Structure formats: structure tokens, C-alpha cells
mmCIF file of C-alpha atoms and ligand atoms in Angstrom:
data_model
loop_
_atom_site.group_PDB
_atom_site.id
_atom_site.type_symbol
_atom_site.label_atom_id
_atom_site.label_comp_id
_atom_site.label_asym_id
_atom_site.label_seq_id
_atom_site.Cartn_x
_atom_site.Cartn_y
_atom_site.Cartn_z
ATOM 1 C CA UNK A 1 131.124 144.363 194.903
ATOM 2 C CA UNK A 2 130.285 147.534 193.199
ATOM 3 C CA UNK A 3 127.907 145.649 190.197
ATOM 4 C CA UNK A 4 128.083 149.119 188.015
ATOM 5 C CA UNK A 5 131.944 148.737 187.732
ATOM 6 C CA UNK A 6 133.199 145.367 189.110
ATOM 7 C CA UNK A 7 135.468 144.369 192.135
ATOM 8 C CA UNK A 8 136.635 147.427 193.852
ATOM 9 C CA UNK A 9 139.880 148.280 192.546
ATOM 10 C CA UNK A 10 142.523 147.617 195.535
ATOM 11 C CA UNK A 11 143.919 150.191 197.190
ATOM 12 C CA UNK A 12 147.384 150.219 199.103
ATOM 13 C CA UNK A 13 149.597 147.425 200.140
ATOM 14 C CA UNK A 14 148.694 143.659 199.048
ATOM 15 C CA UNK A 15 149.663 140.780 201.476
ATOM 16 C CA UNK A 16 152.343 140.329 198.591
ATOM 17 C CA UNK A 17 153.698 143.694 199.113
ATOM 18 C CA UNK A 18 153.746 143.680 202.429
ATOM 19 C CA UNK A 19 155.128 140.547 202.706
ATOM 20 C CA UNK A 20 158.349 141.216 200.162
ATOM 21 C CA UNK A 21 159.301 144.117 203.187
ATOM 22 C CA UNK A 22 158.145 142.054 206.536
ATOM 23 C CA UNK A 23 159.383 138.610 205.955
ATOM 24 C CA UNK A 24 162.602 139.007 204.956
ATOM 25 C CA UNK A 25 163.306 137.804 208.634
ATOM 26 C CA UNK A 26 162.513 138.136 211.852
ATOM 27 C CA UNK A 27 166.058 137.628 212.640
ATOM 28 C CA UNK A 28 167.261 140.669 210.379
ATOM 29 C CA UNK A 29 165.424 142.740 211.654
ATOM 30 C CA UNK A 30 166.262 141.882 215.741
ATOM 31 C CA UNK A 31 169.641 142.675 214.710
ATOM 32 C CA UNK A 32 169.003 146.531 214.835
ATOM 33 C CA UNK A 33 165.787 146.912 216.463
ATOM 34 C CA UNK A 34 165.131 147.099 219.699
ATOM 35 C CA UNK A 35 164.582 143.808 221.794
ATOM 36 C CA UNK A 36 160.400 144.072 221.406
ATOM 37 C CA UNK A 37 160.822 144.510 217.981
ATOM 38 C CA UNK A 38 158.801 147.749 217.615
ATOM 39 C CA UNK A 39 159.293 149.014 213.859
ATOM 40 C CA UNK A 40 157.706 152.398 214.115
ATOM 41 C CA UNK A 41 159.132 155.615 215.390
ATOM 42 C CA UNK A 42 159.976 155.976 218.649
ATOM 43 C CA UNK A 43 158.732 158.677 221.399
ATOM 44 C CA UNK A 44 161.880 160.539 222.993
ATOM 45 C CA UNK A 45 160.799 163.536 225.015
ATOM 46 C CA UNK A 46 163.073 163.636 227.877
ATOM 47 C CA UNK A 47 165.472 160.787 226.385
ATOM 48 C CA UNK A 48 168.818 162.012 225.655
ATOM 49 C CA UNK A 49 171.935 159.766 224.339
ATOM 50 C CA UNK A 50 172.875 158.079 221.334
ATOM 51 C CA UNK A 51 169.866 156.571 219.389
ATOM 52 C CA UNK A 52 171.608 153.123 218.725
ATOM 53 C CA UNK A 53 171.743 152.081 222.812
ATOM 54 C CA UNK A 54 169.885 149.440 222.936
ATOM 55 C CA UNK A 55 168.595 150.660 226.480
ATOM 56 C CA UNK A 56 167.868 154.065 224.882
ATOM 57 C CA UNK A 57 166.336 152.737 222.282
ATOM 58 C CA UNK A 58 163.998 150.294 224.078
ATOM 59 C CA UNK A 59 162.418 153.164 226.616
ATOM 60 C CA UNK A 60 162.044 155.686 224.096
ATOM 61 C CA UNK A 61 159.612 152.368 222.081
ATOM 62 C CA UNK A 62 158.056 151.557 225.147
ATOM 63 C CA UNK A 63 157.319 155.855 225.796
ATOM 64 C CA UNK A 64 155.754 155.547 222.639
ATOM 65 C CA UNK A 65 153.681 152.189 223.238
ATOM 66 C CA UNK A 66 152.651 153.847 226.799
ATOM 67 C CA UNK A 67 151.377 157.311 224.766
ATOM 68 C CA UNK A 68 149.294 155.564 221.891
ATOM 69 C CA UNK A 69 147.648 152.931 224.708
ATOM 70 C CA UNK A 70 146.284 155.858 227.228
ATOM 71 C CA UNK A 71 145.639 158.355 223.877
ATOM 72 C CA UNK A 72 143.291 155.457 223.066
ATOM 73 C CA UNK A 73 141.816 155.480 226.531
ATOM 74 C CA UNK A 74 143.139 151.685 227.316
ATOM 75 C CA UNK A 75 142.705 150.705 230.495
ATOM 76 C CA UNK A 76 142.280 147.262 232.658
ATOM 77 C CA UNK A 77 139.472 145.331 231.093
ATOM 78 C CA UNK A 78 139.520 147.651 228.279
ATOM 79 C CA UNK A 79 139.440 145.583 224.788
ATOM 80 C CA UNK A 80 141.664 147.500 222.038
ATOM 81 C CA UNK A 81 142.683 146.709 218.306
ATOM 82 C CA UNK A 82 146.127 147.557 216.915
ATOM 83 C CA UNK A 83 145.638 148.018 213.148
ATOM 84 C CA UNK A 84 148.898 146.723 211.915
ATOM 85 C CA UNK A 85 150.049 144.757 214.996
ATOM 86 C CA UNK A 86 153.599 144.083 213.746
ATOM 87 C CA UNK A 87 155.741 141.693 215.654
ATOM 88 C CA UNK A 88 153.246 142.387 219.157
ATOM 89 C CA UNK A 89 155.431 144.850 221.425
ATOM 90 C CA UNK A 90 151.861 146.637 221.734
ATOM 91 C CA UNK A 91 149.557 144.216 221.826
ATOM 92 C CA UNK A 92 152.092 142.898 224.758
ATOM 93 C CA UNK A 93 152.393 145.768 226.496
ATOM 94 C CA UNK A 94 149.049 146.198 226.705
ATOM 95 C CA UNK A 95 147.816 143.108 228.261
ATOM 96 C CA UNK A 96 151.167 143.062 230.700
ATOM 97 C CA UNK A 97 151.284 146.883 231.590
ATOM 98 C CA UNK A 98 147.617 147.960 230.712
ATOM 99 C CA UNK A 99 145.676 145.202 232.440
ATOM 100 C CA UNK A 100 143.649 144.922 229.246
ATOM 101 C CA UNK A 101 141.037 142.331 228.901
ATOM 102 C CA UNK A 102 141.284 141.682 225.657
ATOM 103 C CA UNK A 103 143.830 143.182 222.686
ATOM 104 C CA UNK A 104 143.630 141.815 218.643
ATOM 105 C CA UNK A 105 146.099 142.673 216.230
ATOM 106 C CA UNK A 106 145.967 142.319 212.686
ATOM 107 C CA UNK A 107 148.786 142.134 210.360
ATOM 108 C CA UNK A 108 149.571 140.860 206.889
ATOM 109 C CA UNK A 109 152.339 139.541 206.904
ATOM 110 C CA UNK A 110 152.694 135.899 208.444
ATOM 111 C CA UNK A 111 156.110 136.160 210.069
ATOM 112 C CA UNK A 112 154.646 138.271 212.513
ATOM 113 C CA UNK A 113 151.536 136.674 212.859
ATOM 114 C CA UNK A 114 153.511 133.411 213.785
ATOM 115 C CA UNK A 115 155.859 135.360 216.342
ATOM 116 C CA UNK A 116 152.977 137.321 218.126
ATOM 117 C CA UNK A 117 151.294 133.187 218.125
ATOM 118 C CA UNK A 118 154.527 132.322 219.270
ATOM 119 C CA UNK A 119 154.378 134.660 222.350
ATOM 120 C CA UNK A 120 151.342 132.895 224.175
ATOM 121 C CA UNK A 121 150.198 136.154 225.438
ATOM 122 C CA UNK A 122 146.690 136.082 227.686
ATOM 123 C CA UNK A 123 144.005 137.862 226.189
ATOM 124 C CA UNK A 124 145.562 138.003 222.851
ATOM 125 C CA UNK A 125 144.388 137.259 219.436
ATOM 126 C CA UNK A 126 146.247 137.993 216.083
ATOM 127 C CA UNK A 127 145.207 136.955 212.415
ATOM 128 C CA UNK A 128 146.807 137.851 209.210
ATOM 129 C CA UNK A 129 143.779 140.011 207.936
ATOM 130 C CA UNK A 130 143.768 143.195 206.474
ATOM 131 C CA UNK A 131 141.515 145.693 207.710
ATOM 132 C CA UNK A 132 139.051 145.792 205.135
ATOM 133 C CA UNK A 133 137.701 142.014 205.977
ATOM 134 C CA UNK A 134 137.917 142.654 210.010
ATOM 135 C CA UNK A 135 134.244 141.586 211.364
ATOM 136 C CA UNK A 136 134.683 141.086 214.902
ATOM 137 C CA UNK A 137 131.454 139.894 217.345
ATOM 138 C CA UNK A 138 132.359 142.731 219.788
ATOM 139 C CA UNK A 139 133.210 146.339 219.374
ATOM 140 C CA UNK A 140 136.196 147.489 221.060
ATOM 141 C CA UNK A 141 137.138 150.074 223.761
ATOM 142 C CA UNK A 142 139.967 151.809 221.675
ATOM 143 C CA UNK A 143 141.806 151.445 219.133
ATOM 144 C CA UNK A 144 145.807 152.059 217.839
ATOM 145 C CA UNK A 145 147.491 151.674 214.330
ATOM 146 C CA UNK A 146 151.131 152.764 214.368
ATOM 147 C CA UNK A 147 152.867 152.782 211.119
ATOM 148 C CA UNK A 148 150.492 151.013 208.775
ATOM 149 C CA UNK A 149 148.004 154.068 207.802
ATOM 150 C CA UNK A 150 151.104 154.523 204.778
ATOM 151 C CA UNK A 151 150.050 151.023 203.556
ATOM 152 C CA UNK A 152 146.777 152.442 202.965
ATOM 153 C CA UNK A 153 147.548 153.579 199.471
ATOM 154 C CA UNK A 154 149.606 153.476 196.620
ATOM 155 C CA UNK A 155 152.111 155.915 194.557
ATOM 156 C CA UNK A 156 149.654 157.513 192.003
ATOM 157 C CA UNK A 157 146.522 158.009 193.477
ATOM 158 C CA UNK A 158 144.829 161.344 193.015
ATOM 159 C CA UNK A 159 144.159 162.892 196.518
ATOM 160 C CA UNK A 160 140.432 162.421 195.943
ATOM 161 C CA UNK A 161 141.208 158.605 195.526
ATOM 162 C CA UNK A 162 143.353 158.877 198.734
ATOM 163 C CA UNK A 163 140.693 160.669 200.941
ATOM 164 C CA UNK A 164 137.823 157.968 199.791
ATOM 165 C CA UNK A 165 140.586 155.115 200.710
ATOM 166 C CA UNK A 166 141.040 156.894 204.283
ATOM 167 C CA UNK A 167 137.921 157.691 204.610
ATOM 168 C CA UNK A 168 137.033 153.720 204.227
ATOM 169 C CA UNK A 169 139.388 153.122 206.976
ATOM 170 C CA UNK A 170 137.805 155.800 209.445
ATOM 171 C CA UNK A 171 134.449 154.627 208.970
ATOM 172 C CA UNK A 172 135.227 151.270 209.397
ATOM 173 C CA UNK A 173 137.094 152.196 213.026
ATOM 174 C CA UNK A 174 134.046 154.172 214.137
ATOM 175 C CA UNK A 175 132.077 151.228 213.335
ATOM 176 C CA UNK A 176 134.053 149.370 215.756
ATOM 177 C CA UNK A 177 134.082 152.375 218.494
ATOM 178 C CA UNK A 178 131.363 153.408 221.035
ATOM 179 C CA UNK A 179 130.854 156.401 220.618
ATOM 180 C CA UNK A 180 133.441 159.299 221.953
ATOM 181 C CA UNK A 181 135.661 155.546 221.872
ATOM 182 C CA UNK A 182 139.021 156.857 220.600
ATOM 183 C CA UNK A 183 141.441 155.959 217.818
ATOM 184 C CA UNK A 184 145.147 156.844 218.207
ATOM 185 C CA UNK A 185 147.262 156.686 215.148
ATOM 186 C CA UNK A 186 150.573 157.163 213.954
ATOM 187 C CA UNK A 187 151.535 157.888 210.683
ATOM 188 C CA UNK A 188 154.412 159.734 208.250
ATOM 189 C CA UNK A 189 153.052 162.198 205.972
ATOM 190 C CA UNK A 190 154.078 164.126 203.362
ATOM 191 C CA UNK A 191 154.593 167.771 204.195
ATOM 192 C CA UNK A 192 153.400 170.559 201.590
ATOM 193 C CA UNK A 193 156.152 170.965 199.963
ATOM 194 C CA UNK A 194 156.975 167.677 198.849
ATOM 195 C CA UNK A 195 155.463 166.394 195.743
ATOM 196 C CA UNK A 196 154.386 162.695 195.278
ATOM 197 C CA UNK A 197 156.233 162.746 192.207
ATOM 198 C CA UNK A 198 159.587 163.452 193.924
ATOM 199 C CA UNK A 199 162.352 160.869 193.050
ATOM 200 C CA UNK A 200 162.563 160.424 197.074
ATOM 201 C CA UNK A 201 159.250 158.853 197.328
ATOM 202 C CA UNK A 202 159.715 156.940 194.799
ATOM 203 C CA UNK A 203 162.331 155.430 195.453
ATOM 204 C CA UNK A 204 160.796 154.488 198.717
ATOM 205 C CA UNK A 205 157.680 153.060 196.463
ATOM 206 C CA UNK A 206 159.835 151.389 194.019
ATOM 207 C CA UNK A 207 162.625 149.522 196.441
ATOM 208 C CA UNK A 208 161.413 149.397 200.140
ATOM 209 C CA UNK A 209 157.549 149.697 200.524
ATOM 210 C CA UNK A 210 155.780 148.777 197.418
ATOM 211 C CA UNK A 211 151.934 149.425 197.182
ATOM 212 C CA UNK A 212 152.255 152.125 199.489
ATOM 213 C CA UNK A 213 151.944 155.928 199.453
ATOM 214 C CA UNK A 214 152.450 158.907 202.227
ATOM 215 C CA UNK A 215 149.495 160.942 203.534
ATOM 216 C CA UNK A 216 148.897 164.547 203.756
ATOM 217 C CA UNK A 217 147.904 166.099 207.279
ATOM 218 C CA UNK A 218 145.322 167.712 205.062
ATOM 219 C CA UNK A 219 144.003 164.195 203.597
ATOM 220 C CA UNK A 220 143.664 163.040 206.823
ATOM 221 C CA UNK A 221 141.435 166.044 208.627
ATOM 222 C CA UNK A 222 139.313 165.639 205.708
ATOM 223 C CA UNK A 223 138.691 161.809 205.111
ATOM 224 C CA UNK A 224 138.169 161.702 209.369
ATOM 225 C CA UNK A 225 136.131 164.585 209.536
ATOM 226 C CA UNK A 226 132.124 162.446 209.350
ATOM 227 C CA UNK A 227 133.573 160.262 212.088
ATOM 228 C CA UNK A 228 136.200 161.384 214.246
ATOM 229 C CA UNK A 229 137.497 164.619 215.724
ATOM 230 C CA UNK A 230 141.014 165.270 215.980
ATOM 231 C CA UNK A 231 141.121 166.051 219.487
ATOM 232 C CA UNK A 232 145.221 166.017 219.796
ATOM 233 C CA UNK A 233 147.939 166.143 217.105
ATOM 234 C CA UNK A 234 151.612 165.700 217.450
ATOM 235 C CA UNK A 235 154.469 166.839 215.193
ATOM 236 C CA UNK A 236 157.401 164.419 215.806
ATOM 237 C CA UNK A 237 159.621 164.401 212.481
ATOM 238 C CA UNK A 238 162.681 165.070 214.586
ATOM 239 C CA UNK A 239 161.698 161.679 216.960
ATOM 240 C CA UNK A 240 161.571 159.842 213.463
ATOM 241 C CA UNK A 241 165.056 161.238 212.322
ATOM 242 C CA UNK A 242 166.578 160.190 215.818
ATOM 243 C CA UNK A 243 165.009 156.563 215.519
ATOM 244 C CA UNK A 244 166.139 156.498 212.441
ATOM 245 C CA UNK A 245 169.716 157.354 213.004
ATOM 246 C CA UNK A 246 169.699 154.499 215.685
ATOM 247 C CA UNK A 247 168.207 152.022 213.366
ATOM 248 C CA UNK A 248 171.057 152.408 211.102
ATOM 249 C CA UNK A 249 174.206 152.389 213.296
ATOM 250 C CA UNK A 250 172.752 149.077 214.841
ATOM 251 C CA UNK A 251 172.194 148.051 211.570
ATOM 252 C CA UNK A 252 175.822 148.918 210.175
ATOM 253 C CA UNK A 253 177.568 147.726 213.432
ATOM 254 C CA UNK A 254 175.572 144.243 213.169
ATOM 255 C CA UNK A 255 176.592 144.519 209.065
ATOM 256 C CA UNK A 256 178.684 141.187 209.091
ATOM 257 C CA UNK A 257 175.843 138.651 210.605
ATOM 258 C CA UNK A 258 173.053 141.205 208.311
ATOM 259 C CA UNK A 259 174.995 140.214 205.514
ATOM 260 C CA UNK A 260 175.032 136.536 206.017
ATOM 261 C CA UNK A 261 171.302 136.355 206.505
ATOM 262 C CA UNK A 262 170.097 138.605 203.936
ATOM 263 C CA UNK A 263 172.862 138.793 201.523
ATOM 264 C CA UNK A 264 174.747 141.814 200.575
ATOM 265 C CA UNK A 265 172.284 143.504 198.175
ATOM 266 C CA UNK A 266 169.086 143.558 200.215
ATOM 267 C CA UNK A 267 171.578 145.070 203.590
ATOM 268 C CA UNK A 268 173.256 147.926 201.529
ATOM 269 C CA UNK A 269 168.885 148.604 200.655
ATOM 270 C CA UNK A 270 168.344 148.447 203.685
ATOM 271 C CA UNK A 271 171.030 150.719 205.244
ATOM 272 C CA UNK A 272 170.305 153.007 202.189
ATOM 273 C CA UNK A 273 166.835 153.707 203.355
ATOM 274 C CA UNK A 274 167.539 154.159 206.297
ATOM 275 C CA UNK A 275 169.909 156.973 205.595
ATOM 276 C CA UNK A 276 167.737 158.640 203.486
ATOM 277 C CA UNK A 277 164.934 158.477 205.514
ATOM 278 C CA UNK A 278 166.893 159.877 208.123
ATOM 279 C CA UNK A 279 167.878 162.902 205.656
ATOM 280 C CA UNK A 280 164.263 163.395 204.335
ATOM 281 C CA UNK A 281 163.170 163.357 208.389
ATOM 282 C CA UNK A 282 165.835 166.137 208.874
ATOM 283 C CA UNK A 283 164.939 168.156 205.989
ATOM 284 C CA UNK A 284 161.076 168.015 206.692
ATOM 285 C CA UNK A 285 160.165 166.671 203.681
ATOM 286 C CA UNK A 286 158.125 163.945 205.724
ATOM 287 C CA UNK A 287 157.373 164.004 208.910
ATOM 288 C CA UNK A 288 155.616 162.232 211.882
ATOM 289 C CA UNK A 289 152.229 162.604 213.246
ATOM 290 C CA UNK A 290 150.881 161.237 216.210
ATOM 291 C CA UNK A 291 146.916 161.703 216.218
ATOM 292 C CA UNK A 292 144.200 161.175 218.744
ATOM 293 C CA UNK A 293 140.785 160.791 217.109
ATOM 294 C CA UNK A 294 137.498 160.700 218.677
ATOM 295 C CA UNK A 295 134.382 159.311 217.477
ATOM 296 C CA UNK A 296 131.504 161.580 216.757
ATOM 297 C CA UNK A 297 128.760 160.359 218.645
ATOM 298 C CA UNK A 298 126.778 160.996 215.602
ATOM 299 C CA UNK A 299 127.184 161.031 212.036
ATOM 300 C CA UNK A 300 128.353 164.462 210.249
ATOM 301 C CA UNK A 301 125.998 165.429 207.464
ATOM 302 C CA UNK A 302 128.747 164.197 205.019
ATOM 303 C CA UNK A 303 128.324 161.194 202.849
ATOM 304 C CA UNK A 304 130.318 158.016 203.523
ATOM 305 C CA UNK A 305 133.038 157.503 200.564
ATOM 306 C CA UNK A 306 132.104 155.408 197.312
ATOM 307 C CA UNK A 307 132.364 151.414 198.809
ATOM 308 C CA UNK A 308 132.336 152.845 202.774
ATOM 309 C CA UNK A 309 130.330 152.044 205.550
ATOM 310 C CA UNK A 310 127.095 154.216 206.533
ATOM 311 C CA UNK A 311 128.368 155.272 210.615
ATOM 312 C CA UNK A 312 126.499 153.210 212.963
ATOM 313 C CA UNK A 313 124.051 154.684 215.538
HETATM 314 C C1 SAM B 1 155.774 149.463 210.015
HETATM 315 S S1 SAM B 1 154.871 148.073 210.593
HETATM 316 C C2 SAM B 1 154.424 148.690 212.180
HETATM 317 C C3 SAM B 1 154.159 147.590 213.137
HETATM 318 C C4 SAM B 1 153.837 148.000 214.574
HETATM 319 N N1 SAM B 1 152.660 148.834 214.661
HETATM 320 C C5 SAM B 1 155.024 148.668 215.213
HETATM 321 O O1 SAM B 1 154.951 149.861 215.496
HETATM 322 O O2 SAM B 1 156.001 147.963 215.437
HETATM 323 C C6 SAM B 1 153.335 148.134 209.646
HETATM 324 C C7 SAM B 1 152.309 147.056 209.999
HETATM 325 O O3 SAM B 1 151.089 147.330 209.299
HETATM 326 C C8 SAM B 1 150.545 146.122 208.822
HETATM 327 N N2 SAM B 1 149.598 146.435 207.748
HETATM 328 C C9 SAM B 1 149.815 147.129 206.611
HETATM 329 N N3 SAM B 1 148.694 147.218 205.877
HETATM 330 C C10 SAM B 1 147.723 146.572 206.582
HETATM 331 C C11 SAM B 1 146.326 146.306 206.353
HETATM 332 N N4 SAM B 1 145.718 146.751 205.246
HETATM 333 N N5 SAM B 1 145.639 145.603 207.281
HETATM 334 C C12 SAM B 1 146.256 145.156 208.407
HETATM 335 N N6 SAM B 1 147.577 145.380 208.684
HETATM 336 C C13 SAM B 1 148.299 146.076 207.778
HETATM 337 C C14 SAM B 1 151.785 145.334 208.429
HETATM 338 O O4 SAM B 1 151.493 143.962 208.285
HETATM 339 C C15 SAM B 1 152.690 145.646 209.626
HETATM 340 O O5 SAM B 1 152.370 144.786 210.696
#
């Protein structure tokens, strides 16, 4: 606690918020995902086909899974963290493909939590935890967050207040890194020509993700730069448009049983953001990054953020 001003205010996604999108049901959500559950945009070099084939659909996730785990240097013995673990097609890929020793995910909401549980995979551990309140004994080898870095903040926070929030983050993943240990992360972001302010966002604030806010490639560099250096970058908005497009005709050709276990209000939501995500993925107004970080092995001469770690030694 900061004792000049009080509790520091909260930044991003609450359990709450989180919660209100994740557990609406696991079962929803199988209906249009792909059978590991993976609810993050897909890899597709070399794929081609419709986007709703469930076979299609399933090797393009586990192309992606594959990327982030050796972009994070995971290897057999290795012990990772996935930062926003979802329902566990990583954390089980890794310990079944990867040979890793050990893989953790956290995740706030508690369907997942109980599904990953639910798995009985060797070597791993989940907890509903956010970030923020992670203290593990050990460090880890790598680490992955795919999707979750646009829980990080909220609608309405100045870029300064965005940076210090990311920065937080960074420093606390270096802190868990040896050093040259590598973070791979996958997030949306905001291109420059979109405005926070522009009714698309919000909507996306205001009816599908609340507490949460996009990035700016620009945000990022910066709040990384006393810990990590970006050492690869991928532009994939046109892999998020194409998941996207496959997402929805599952969803709309499942609509009948969708309907039944969500209602009809919270499907047409759901099949309306996923439209217009695909339409703000085609017109670039977001798009994907893929980014491999690397840890310093020393600390930059810039200052941590207000309420962030000092980088270990
Ligand atoms: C879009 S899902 C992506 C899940 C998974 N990585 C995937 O690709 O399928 C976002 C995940 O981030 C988690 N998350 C969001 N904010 C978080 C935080 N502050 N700490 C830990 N997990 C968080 C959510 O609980 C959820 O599991």
C-alpha cells in the first residue's frame, strides 16, 4: 500500500469482470471453439481452408501453442508460466508435447480453473490468481501470456497510466526470469489510427470485456524497455480476422443448442462481436501482435513504475 495515497487504485479486469465474460459456460463456448478450447487467435501460415473446420481450426491453435512454447525457449524439464492460462490447451501441450517439468497457469476466472483441475495433467498447477499476487518459491524457465495482456487495463486510462500498469507486469515477469529467460506474449492492440474513444472499443468495453482496454505497440516498447528486449515481433491481424470468421460460423451453425444454454440475448452478443471484431481485424483498426521478449540481464538506467518492482540481480 502506497501510505501517501491509499490502496493502489486497480487497474484492468477484476475477477468480477472477468468472470461476467469466462463463465458463462464452458459448454458455450465448446460449441464453436476448437476441441482444446484455445480462445486466442490462432497461427495459420501455411493453413488454407475454411476457418470453421474443426480440423482446420484445431492445427492452426495448436501452430500457435507450438510458436509461443519454443519463442519462450520451453523445452523438456523446462518450468514455464502461462499468464492467463484459460481453459489449459497450453499448459497441456506443454507438458504432453514439450516434455516440460513443470507448467503453472493462472487465471481468474474459476470455470477454467476447475476444468484445467479437472484435466489431471502431470506437472501441472493452476490457481485462480491474478498476476499481481503471483509469489512462486521458484523462478521459471519461460514464460507465455496469450490474450490476457488486454485485461491489463481499463477504457480511460491516460497512456502514462497504461505504460506504469504494463510496466508493473514486465517487471514482475523479469522477476520471475533468469536472466536472457524469455517472455512470449500475445496481445491485440490498437493501431494508430484508432482512437480509444471510438464507439468500436467501446462497445467492446461496455458489452463483451469490461475492465479492459487495448494496447498500443508503442505502450508496449516503452513500458518493456528496463526489462526486456523485443527480440521478435509479429504482425498477425489478418490470422485474427480468419479465427475470427471461424469462431462465428461455428457459432451460428451451433445457434439452436447456443441458444438454449445461454439464452437468446447473450448469443446474438456474442455472434455480434464476433462479427465486428472480424470487421475491425479486416480494416486494421486492431490488430495482432505476437512478441518475444528477453530479459535484460541487467537493469536499464530507467526507474521502475510508481507501485513496481526494483529488477532483481
Ligand atoms: C482470452 S483468454 C485467453 C486464454 C488462453 N491464453 C488461450 O489462449 O486460450 C484470457 C485469459 O486471461 C486471464 N486473465 C485476465 N486477466 C488476468 C490477470 N490479471 N491475472 C491472471 N489471469 C488473467 C483470464 O482469466 C483468461 O484465462
Amino acid at each position: 500500500m502506497n501510505t501517501l495515497t491509499g490502496p493502489r487504485p486497480r487497474t484492468g479486469a477484476t475477477a468480477a469482470d472477468i468472470q461476467a465474460h469466462y463463465d458463462i459456460g464452458k459448454d458455450f463456448y465448446a460449441l464453436w471453439l476448437d476441441p482444446g478450447l484455445t480462445y486466442s487467435c490462432a497461427l495459420w501460415d501455411g493453413i488454407t481452408g475454411a476457418p470453421g473446420n474443426t480440423d482446420l481450426l484445431a492445427q492452426a491453435q495448436h501452430a500457435k501453442l507450438r510458436y509461443h512454447l519454443e519463442q519462450a525457449g520451453i523445452t523438456a524439464g523446462s518450468r514455464l508460466l502461462d499468464i492467463g492460462c484459460g481453459w489449459g490447451s497450453l499448459l497441456r501441450t506443454a507438458v504432453e508435447e514439450t516434455g516440460a517439468g513443470r507448467a503453472v497457469g493462472l487465471t481468474l476466472s474459476a470455470d477454467q480453473h476447475a476444468h484445467v483441475r479437472s484435466l489431471g495433467l502431470p506437472g501441472v498447477d493452476v490457481a485462480v490468481q491474478d498476476w499481481r499476487d503471483h509469489e512462486p518459491d521458484d523462478g521459471y524457465d519461460g514464460i507465455v501470456s496469450i490474450g490476457a495482456f488486454e485485461h491489463f487495463t481499463h477504457q480511460g486510462m491516460s497512456r502514462d497510466e497504461r505504460i506504469d500498469a504494463y510496466r508493473s507486469f514486465f517487471a514482475r515477469c523479469a522477476g520471475w526470469l533468469p536472466p536472457l529467460g524469455r517472455l512470449s506474449l500475445q496481445t491485440i492492440a490498437l493501431t494508430d489510427d484508432t482512437n480509444h474513444e471510438d464507439s468500436v472499443p467501446d462497445f467492446f468495453a461496455r458489452e463483451v470485456f469490461p475492465g479492459s482496454g487495448l494496447p498500443r505497440l508503442s505502450e508496449i516498447a516503452t513500458a518493456c524497455e528496463p526489462y526486456f528486449a523485443i527480440t521478435r515481433l509479429r504482425e498477425d491481424g489478418a490470422d485474427y480476422a480468419r479465427t475470427l470468421r471461424g469462431w462465428s460460423s461455428r457459432l451460428f451453425q451451433a445457434r439452436e443448442e447456443a441458444q438454449r444454454l445461454v439464452g437468446p440475448d447473450a448469443y446474438l452478443r456474442y455472434r455480434t462481436y464476433l462479427r465486428a471484431s472480424e470487421i475491425v481485424f479486416m480494416r486494421q483498426a486492431s490488430t495482432l501482435y505476437r512478441i518475444t521478449l528477453r530479459r535484460r540481464p541487467e537493469r536499464r538506467r530507467l526507474g521502475p513504475p510508481s507501485g513496481g518492482q526494483a529488477f532483481p540481480q
